[in-house]
Amino acid sequence: MQQNDNIRLFDDLLRSLDSHGILQDFIIIGSWALRIYREMFHHDPQVPVVSTRDVDILIQNPPQISNPVDIPELLAKHNLEITHSVLGEYEKFVGPEFEVEFLYVEEGRGEPTGKNIPDLNIIAQPLRYMHYLQEHNITVLYKGMRVRVPEPAMYVLLKYFLTIKRKKGDPKIRKDISTALALEQYLLEHGYKNVFIVSFNFMTPKQRRILLDILRKNDSALPSILSEMS
């Protein structure tokens, strides 16, 4: 399937959620947020876009669902079938070239099971550090729809930080770093210095130290800005 087809599927998915009045109950995270940023910044080609089949949708904690919607039934209309993790603790919705996963802001460290969301008839996967995206998100206009995405500076910082969760040598680390560097540069050139500082200082001291180390190792321009303010 061509990337344009995946964009069409993504847009159709957002329109379906919007038509049911629940699109703004979610935060679009992961690589698809970049495509929304590209439109937000007037299609500037300097804003990186990463091709991926995975759509990650964050549900805030506690869930605030405007209208009960049977998500499995809705996604089935987009040829996305429900699948379960090996232990059955959470779900994905998978098609031939496209998949959707609902994530949840983890309530406690290392929650062993998924989070049941009765109003959506799904089990979402709890993940650590997602509270940063819950606390730092914005609503933007994307193709006529109001969509929530992470605040771009926090998106960049967390993209760097979460490389610690990947196994050493994982090729996705370099891809994540490259994306973060490109978006970081664009944002700094467009007046986001203070937003980076605010986002950085929202993190714990230990996390800031880890993040600064990652930034320095990857030739980021941020350490000289952030270390003075931490």
PDB file of C-alpha atoms in Angstrom:
ATOM      1  CA  MET A   1       0.000   0.000   0.000  1.00  0.00           C
ATOM      2  CA  GLN A   2       1.291   3.487  -0.878  1.00  0.00           C
ATOM      3  CA  GLN A   3       1.858   6.083   1.827  1.00  0.00           C
ATOM      4  CA  ASN A   4      -0.926   8.225   0.345  1.00  0.00           C
ATOM      5  CA  ASP A   5      -3.331   5.355   1.029  1.00  0.00           C
ATOM      6  CA  ASN A   6      -2.233   5.261   4.657  1.00  0.00           C
ATOM      7  CA  ILE A   7      -2.780   9.005   4.924  1.00  0.00           C
ATOM      8  CA  ARG A   8      -6.272   8.520   3.553  1.00  0.00           C
ATOM      9  CA  LEU A   9      -6.930   5.763   6.109  1.00  0.00           C
ATOM     10  CA  PHE A  10      -5.603   7.966   8.911  1.00  0.00           C
ATOM     11  CA  ASP A  11      -7.763  10.887   7.842  1.00  0.00           C
ATOM     12  CA  ASP A  12     -10.823   8.643   7.518  1.00  0.00           C
ATOM     13  CA  LEU A  13     -10.190   7.288  11.012  1.00  0.00           C
ATOM     14  CA  LEU A  14     -10.032  10.790  12.483  1.00  0.00           C
ATOM     15  CA  ARG A  15     -13.214  11.760  10.656  1.00  0.00           C
ATOM     16  CA  SER A  16     -15.001   8.723  12.076  1.00  0.00           C
ATOM     17  CA  LEU A  17     -13.950   9.602  15.624  1.00  0.00           C
ATOM     18  CA  ASP A  18     -14.928  13.213  14.988  1.00  0.00           C
ATOM     19  CA  SER A  19     -18.348  12.249  13.620  1.00  0.00           C
ATOM     20  CA  HIS A  20     -19.013  10.376  16.877  1.00  0.00           C
ATOM     21  CA  GLY A  21     -17.991  13.412  18.927  1.00  0.00           C
ATOM     22  CA  ILE A  22     -14.989  11.771  20.592  1.00  0.00           C
ATOM     23  CA  LEU A  23     -11.949  12.867  18.561  1.00  0.00           C
ATOM     24  CA  GLN A  24     -10.927  15.486  21.113  1.00  0.00           C
ATOM     25  CA  ASP A  25     -11.159  12.905  23.909  1.00  0.00           C
ATOM     26  CA  PHE A  26      -7.865  11.512  22.574  1.00  0.00           C
ATOM     27  CA  ILE A  27      -4.319  12.740  21.983  1.00  0.00           C
ATOM     28  CA  ILE A  28      -2.665  11.608  18.739  1.00  0.00           C
ATOM     29  CA  ILE A  29       0.901  10.700  19.657  1.00  0.00           C
ATOM     30  CA  GLY A  30       3.714   8.833  17.939  1.00  0.00           C
ATOM     31  CA  SER A  31       4.809   9.470  14.359  1.00  0.00           C
ATOM     32  CA  TRP A  32       1.394  10.516  13.052  1.00  0.00           C
ATOM     33  CA  ALA A  33       1.548  13.608  15.261  1.00  0.00           C
ATOM     34  CA  LEU A  34       4.344  14.799  12.961  1.00  0.00           C
ATOM     35  CA  ARG A  35       1.996  14.929   9.997  1.00  0.00           C
ATOM     36  CA  ILE A  36      -0.376  17.082  12.033  1.00  0.00           C
ATOM     37  CA  TYR A  37       2.536  19.339  13.005  1.00  0.00           C
ATOM     38  CA  ARG A  38       3.444  19.670   9.303  1.00  0.00           C
ATOM     39  CA  GLU A  39      -0.025  21.049   8.578  1.00  0.00           C
ATOM     40  CA  MET A  40       0.044  23.172  11.733  1.00  0.00           C
ATOM     41  CA  PHE A  41       3.245  24.810  10.477  1.00  0.00           C
ATOM     42  CA  HIS A  42       1.757  25.561   7.055  1.00  0.00           C
ATOM     43  CA  HIS A  43       3.201  22.477   5.336  1.00  0.00           C
ATOM     44  CA  ASP A  44       6.792  23.610   5.895  1.00  0.00           C
ATOM     45  CA  PRO A  45       8.983  20.786   4.487  1.00  0.00           C
ATOM     46  CA  GLN A  46      11.494  21.328   7.286  1.00  0.00           C
ATOM     47  CA  VAL A  47       9.030  19.758   9.706  1.00  0.00           C
ATOM     48  CA  PRO A  48       9.939  16.050   9.617  1.00  0.00           C
ATOM     49  CA  VAL A  49       7.355  13.449   8.655  1.00  0.00           C
ATOM     50  CA  VAL A  50       7.986   9.741   9.286  1.00  0.00           C
ATOM     51  CA  SER A  51       6.178   7.069   7.293  1.00  0.00           C
ATOM     52  CA  THR A  52       4.646   4.447   9.573  1.00  0.00           C
ATOM     53  CA  ARG A  53       1.677   2.110   9.694  1.00  0.00           C
ATOM     54  CA  ASP A  54       1.158   2.483  13.463  1.00  0.00           C
ATOM     55  CA  VAL A  55      -1.319   5.009  14.845  1.00  0.00           C
ATOM     56  CA  ASP A  56      -0.932   5.565  18.596  1.00  0.00           C
ATOM     57  CA  ILE A  57      -3.893   7.162  20.356  1.00  0.00           C
ATOM     58  CA  LEU A  58      -3.564   8.250  23.987  1.00  0.00           C
ATOM     59  CA  ILE A  59      -6.480   8.152  26.429  1.00  0.00           C
ATOM     60  CA  GLN A  60      -6.001  10.455  29.389  1.00  0.00           C
ATOM     61  CA  ASN A  61      -6.162   9.400  33.008  1.00  0.00           C
ATOM     62  CA  PRO A  62      -8.900   9.407  34.194  1.00  0.00           C
ATOM     63  CA  PRO A  63     -10.709   8.809  30.898  1.00  0.00           C
ATOM     64  CA  GLN A  64     -13.066  11.582  29.817  1.00  0.00           C
ATOM     65  CA  ILE A  65     -15.210  10.084  27.081  1.00  0.00           C
ATOM     66  CA  SER A  66     -17.850  12.405  25.633  1.00  0.00           C
ATOM     67  CA  ASN A  67     -20.038   9.684  24.112  1.00  0.00           C
ATOM     68  CA  PRO A  68     -20.030   5.889  24.494  1.00  0.00           C
ATOM     69  CA  VAL A  69     -18.786   4.386  21.212  1.00  0.00           C
ATOM     70  CA  ASP A  70     -18.086   0.767  20.341  1.00  0.00           C
ATOM     71  CA  ILE A  71     -14.566   1.227  19.019  1.00  0.00           C
ATOM     72  CA  PRO A  72     -14.150  -2.366  17.718  1.00  0.00           C
ATOM     73  CA  GLU A  73     -17.328  -1.964  15.688  1.00  0.00           C
ATOM     74  CA  LEU A  74     -16.261   1.447  14.407  1.00  0.00           C
ATOM     75  CA  LEU A  75     -12.779   0.263  13.379  1.00  0.00           C
ATOM     76  CA  ALA A  76     -14.172  -2.845  11.724  1.00  0.00           C
ATOM     77  CA  LYS A  77     -15.725  -0.489   9.190  1.00  0.00           C
ATOM     78  CA  HIS A  78     -12.156   0.547   8.325  1.00  0.00           C
ATOM     79  CA  ASN A  79     -11.102  -3.108   7.870  1.00  0.00           C
ATOM     80  CA  LEU A  80      -9.236  -3.123  11.183  1.00  0.00           C
ATOM     81  CA  GLU A  81      -9.651  -6.314  13.181  1.00  0.00           C
ATOM     82  CA  ILE A  82      -9.103  -6.642  16.907  1.00  0.00           C
ATOM     83  CA  THR A  83      -6.071  -8.644  18.081  1.00  0.00           C
ATOM     84  CA  HIS A  84      -4.842  -9.316  21.609  1.00  0.00           C
ATOM     85  CA  SER A  85      -1.390  -9.367  23.152  1.00  0.00           C
ATOM     86  CA  VAL A  86       0.027 -12.766  24.056  1.00  0.00           C
ATOM     87  CA  LEU A  87      -1.350 -12.610  27.599  1.00  0.00           C
ATOM     88  CA  GLY A  88      -4.512 -10.825  26.513  1.00  0.00           C
ATOM     89  CA  GLU A  89      -3.836  -7.782  28.668  1.00  0.00           C
ATOM     90  CA  TYR A  90      -4.382  -5.233  25.879  1.00  0.00           C
ATOM     91  CA  GLU A  91      -5.579  -4.945  22.289  1.00  0.00           C
ATOM     92  CA  LYS A  92      -4.588  -3.650  18.871  1.00  0.00           C
ATOM     93  CA  PHE A  93      -6.637  -3.101  15.743  1.00  0.00           C
ATOM     94  CA  VAL A  94      -4.822  -4.414  12.709  1.00  0.00           C
ATOM     95  CA  GLY A  95      -5.343  -4.250   8.948  1.00  0.00           C
ATOM     96  CA  PRO A  96      -3.174  -5.331   6.028  1.00  0.00           C
ATOM     97  CA  GLU A  97      -1.073  -2.148   6.063  1.00  0.00           C
ATOM     98  CA  PHE A  98      -2.366  -0.159   9.011  1.00  0.00           C
ATOM     99  CA  GLU A  99      -2.880  -0.618  12.735  1.00  0.00           C
ATOM    100  CA  VAL A 100      -4.249   1.377  15.638  1.00  0.00           C
ATOM    101  CA  GLU A 101      -3.373   1.068  19.306  1.00  0.00           C
ATOM    102  CA  PHE A 102      -5.006   2.817  22.242  1.00  0.00           C
ATOM    103  CA  LEU A 103      -2.640   3.750  25.060  1.00  0.00           C
ATOM    104  CA  TYR A 104      -3.348   4.952  28.572  1.00  0.00           C
ATOM    105  CA  VAL A 105      -1.517   7.186  31.004  1.00  0.00           C
ATOM    106  CA  GLU A 106      -0.118   4.664  33.477  1.00  0.00           C
ATOM    107  CA  GLU A 107      -1.499   5.048  36.988  1.00  0.00           C
ATOM    108  CA  GLY A 108       1.340   3.282  38.780  1.00  0.00           C
ATOM    109  CA  ARG A 109       4.755   1.993  37.899  1.00  0.00           C
ATOM    110  CA  GLY A 110       4.734  -1.308  36.067  1.00  0.00           C
ATOM    111  CA  GLU A 111       1.008  -1.939  35.824  1.00  0.00           C
ATOM    112  CA  PRO A 112       0.766  -5.579  34.695  1.00  0.00           C
ATOM    113  CA  THR A 113      -2.583  -5.392  32.926  1.00  0.00           C
ATOM    114  CA  GLY A 114      -4.390  -3.251  30.430  1.00  0.00           C
ATOM    115  CA  LYS A 115      -6.902  -0.573  31.298  1.00  0.00           C
ATOM    116  CA  ASN A 116     -10.516  -1.432  30.549  1.00  0.00           C
ATOM    117  CA  ILE A 117     -12.381   1.516  29.007  1.00  0.00           C
ATOM    118  CA  PRO A 118     -16.053   0.447  29.144  1.00  0.00           C
ATOM    119  CA  ASP A 119     -17.360   3.498  27.273  1.00  0.00           C
ATOM    120  CA  LEU A 120     -15.216   2.498  24.291  1.00  0.00           C
ATOM    121  CA  ASN A 121     -15.364  -1.297  24.699  1.00  0.00           C
ATOM    122  CA  ILE A 122     -11.568  -1.566  24.534  1.00  0.00           C
ATOM    123  CA  ILE A 123      -8.594  -2.477  26.695  1.00  0.00           C
ATOM    124  CA  ALA A 124      -5.864   0.160  26.427  1.00  0.00           C
ATOM    125  CA  GLN A 125      -2.174  -0.397  27.135  1.00  0.00           C
ATOM    126  CA  PRO A 126      -0.822   1.639  30.082  1.00  0.00           C
ATOM    127  CA  LEU A 127       2.556   3.259  29.422  1.00  0.00           C
ATOM    128  CA  ARG A 128       4.955   5.179  31.632  1.00  0.00           C
ATOM    129  CA  TYR A 129       5.828   8.824  30.995  1.00  0.00           C
ATOM    130  CA  MET A 130       2.623   9.468  29.047  1.00  0.00           C
ATOM    131  CA  HIS A 131       1.531  11.935  31.728  1.00  0.00           C
ATOM    132  CA  TYR A 132       3.964  14.393  30.136  1.00  0.00           C
ATOM    133  CA  LEU A 133       1.934  14.321  26.938  1.00  0.00           C
ATOM    134  CA  GLN A 134      -1.319  14.502  28.882  1.00  0.00           C
ATOM    135  CA  GLU A 135      -0.175  17.601  30.739  1.00  0.00           C
ATOM    136  CA  HIS A 136       1.422  19.216  27.678  1.00  0.00           C
ATOM    137  CA  ASN A 137      -0.885  18.988  24.693  1.00  0.00           C
ATOM    138  CA  ILE A 138      -2.471  21.430  22.281  1.00  0.00           C
ATOM    139  CA  THR A 139      -5.519  21.440  20.018  1.00  0.00           C
ATOM    140  CA  VAL A 140      -4.870  22.254  16.366  1.00  0.00           C
ATOM    141  CA  LEU A 141      -6.876  22.339  13.167  1.00  0.00           C
ATOM    142  CA  TYR A 142      -6.128  19.419  10.855  1.00  0.00           C
ATOM    143  CA  LYS A 143      -8.099  19.164   7.603  1.00  0.00           C
ATOM    144  CA  GLY A 144     -11.077  20.866   9.178  1.00  0.00           C
ATOM    145  CA  MET A 145     -10.975  18.807  12.395  1.00  0.00           C
ATOM    146  CA  ARG A 146      -9.883  19.909  15.859  1.00  0.00           C
ATOM    147  CA  VAL A 147      -7.249  17.394  16.944  1.00  0.00           C
ATOM    148  CA  ARG A 148      -5.197  17.143  20.130  1.00  0.00           C
ATOM    149  CA  VAL A 149      -1.472  16.437  19.819  1.00  0.00           C
ATOM    150  CA  PRO A 150       1.465  16.739  22.232  1.00  0.00           C
ATOM    151  CA  GLU A 151       2.936  20.189  22.633  1.00  0.00           C
ATOM    152  CA  PRO A 152       5.788  20.008  20.056  1.00  0.00           C
ATOM    153  CA  ALA A 153       8.648  20.848  22.435  1.00  0.00           C
ATOM    154  CA  MET A 154       7.564  18.165  24.909  1.00  0.00           C
ATOM    155  CA  TYR A 155       7.140  15.753  22.005  1.00  0.00           C
ATOM    156  CA  VAL A 156      10.792  16.347  21.082  1.00  0.00           C
ATOM    157  CA  LEU A 157      12.089  15.936  24.633  1.00  0.00           C
ATOM    158  CA  LEU A 158      10.145  12.734  25.187  1.00  0.00           C
ATOM    159  CA  LYS A 159      11.233  11.373  21.798  1.00  0.00           C
ATOM    160  CA  TYR A 160      14.839  11.731  22.982  1.00  0.00           C
ATOM    161  CA  PHE A 161      14.142  10.456  26.488  1.00  0.00           C
ATOM    162  CA  LEU A 162      12.251   7.319  25.482  1.00  0.00           C
ATOM    163  CA  THR A 163      15.240   5.993  23.565  1.00  0.00           C
ATOM    164  CA  ILE A 164      16.290   4.610  26.969  1.00  0.00           C
ATOM    165  CA  LYS A 165      13.363   2.183  26.680  1.00  0.00           C
ATOM    166  CA  ARG A 166      14.692   0.611  23.486  1.00  0.00           C
ATOM    167  CA  LYS A 167      17.247  -2.182  23.423  1.00  0.00           C
ATOM    168  CA  LYS A 168      20.820  -1.188  22.675  1.00  0.00           C
ATOM    169  CA  GLY A 169      21.448  -1.380  18.969  1.00  0.00           C
ATOM    170  CA  ASP A 170      17.787  -1.054  17.996  1.00  0.00           C
ATOM    171  CA  PRO A 171      17.769   0.785  14.624  1.00  0.00           C
ATOM    172  CA  LYS A 172      14.691   2.689  15.763  1.00  0.00           C
ATOM    173  CA  ILE A 173      16.905   4.645  18.176  1.00  0.00           C
ATOM    174  CA  ARG A 174      18.710   6.391  15.345  1.00  0.00           C
ATOM    175  CA  LYS A 175      15.405   7.054  13.599  1.00  0.00           C
ATOM    176  CA  ASP A 176      13.945   8.586  16.773  1.00  0.00           C
ATOM    177  CA  ILE A 177      17.034  10.736  17.337  1.00  0.00           C
ATOM    178  CA  SER A 178      17.044  11.951  13.731  1.00  0.00           C
ATOM    179  CA  THR A 179      13.376  12.926  13.968  1.00  0.00           C
ATOM    180  CA  ALA A 180      13.891  14.696  17.294  1.00  0.00           C
ATOM    181  CA  LEU A 181      16.919  16.620  16.000  1.00  0.00           C
ATOM    182  CA  ALA A 182      15.068  17.809  12.911  1.00  0.00           C
ATOM    183  CA  LEU A 183      11.979  18.965  14.802  1.00  0.00           C
ATOM    184  CA  GLU A 184      14.122  20.490  17.556  1.00  0.00           C
ATOM    185  CA  GLN A 185      16.000  22.597  15.009  1.00  0.00           C
ATOM    186  CA  TYR A 186      12.801  23.779  13.385  1.00  0.00           C
ATOM    187  CA  LEU A 187      11.209  24.731  16.703  1.00  0.00           C
ATOM    188  CA  LEU A 188      14.278  26.611  17.934  1.00  0.00           C
ATOM    189  CA  GLU A 189      14.308  28.570  14.689  1.00  0.00           C
ATOM    190  CA  HIS A 190      10.669  29.481  15.260  1.00  0.00           C
ATOM    191  CA  GLY A 191      10.739  30.841  18.795  1.00  0.00           C
ATOM    192  CA  TYR A 192      10.293  27.721  20.952  1.00  0.00           C
ATOM    193  CA  LYS A 193      13.300  28.228  23.251  1.00  0.00           C
ATOM    194  CA  ASN A 194      11.220  29.144  26.310  1.00  0.00           C
ATOM    195  CA  VAL A 195       8.728  26.358  25.615  1.00  0.00           C
ATOM    196  CA  PHE A 196      11.584  23.849  25.698  1.00  0.00           C
ATOM    197  CA  ILE A 197      12.694  25.280  29.045  1.00  0.00           C
ATOM    198  CA  VAL A 198       9.208  25.010  30.560  1.00  0.00           C
ATOM    199  CA  SER A 199       8.778  21.447  29.264  1.00  0.00           C
ATOM    200  CA  PHE A 200      12.213  20.395  30.496  1.00  0.00           C
ATOM    201  CA  ASN A 201      11.629  21.750  33.999  1.00  0.00           C
ATOM    202  CA  PHE A 202       8.375  19.802  34.255  1.00  0.00           C
ATOM    203  CA  MET A 203      10.473  16.606  34.367  1.00  0.00           C
ATOM    204  CA  THR A 204      12.042  15.228  37.547  1.00  0.00           C
ATOM    205  CA  PRO A 205      15.683  16.071  38.372  1.00  0.00           C
ATOM    206  CA  LYS A 206      16.774  12.498  37.622  1.00  0.00           C
ATOM    207  CA  GLN A 207      14.975  12.502  34.283  1.00  0.00           C
ATOM    208  CA  ARG A 208      16.511  15.860  33.403  1.00  0.00           C
ATOM    209  CA  ARG A 209      20.000  14.477  34.051  1.00  0.00           C
ATOM    210  CA  ILE A 210      19.314  11.432  31.872  1.00  0.00           C
ATOM    211  CA  LEU A 211      17.852  13.598  29.131  1.00  0.00           C
ATOM    212  CA  LEU A 212      20.771  16.043  29.145  1.00  0.00           C
ATOM    213  CA  ASP A 213      23.167  13.121  28.730  1.00  0.00           C
ATOM    214  CA  ILE A 214      21.183  11.856  25.725  1.00  0.00           C
ATOM    215  CA  LEU A 215      21.087  15.328  24.214  1.00  0.00           C
ATOM    216  CA  ARG A 216      24.840  15.854  24.584  1.00  0.00           C
ATOM    217  CA  LYS A 217      25.642  12.472  23.039  1.00  0.00           C
ATOM    218  CA  ASN A 218      23.552  13.317  19.995  1.00  0.00           C
ATOM    219  CA  ASP A 219      24.804  16.834  19.263  1.00  0.00           C
ATOM    220  CA  SER A 220      21.580  18.532  20.245  1.00  0.00           C
ATOM    221  CA  ALA A 221      21.607  22.308  20.583  1.00  0.00           C
ATOM    222  CA  LEU A 222      19.444  22.098  23.699  1.00  0.00           C
ATOM    223  CA  PRO A 223      21.953  21.365  26.525  1.00  0.00           C
ATOM    224  CA  SER A 224      23.416  24.881  26.439  1.00  0.00           C
ATOM    225  CA  ILE A 225      19.886  26.235  26.805  1.00  0.00           C
ATOM    226  CA  LEU A 226      18.489  23.762  29.316  1.00  0.00           C
ATOM    227  CA  SER A 227      21.429  23.125  31.640  1.00  0.00           C
ATOM    228  CA  GLU A 228      21.526  26.793  32.652  1.00  0.00           C
ATOM    229  CA  MET A 229      17.865  26.645  33.650  1.00  0.00           C
ATOM    230  CA  SER A 230      17.699  23.211  35.374  1.00  0.00           C
TER     231      SER A 230
END
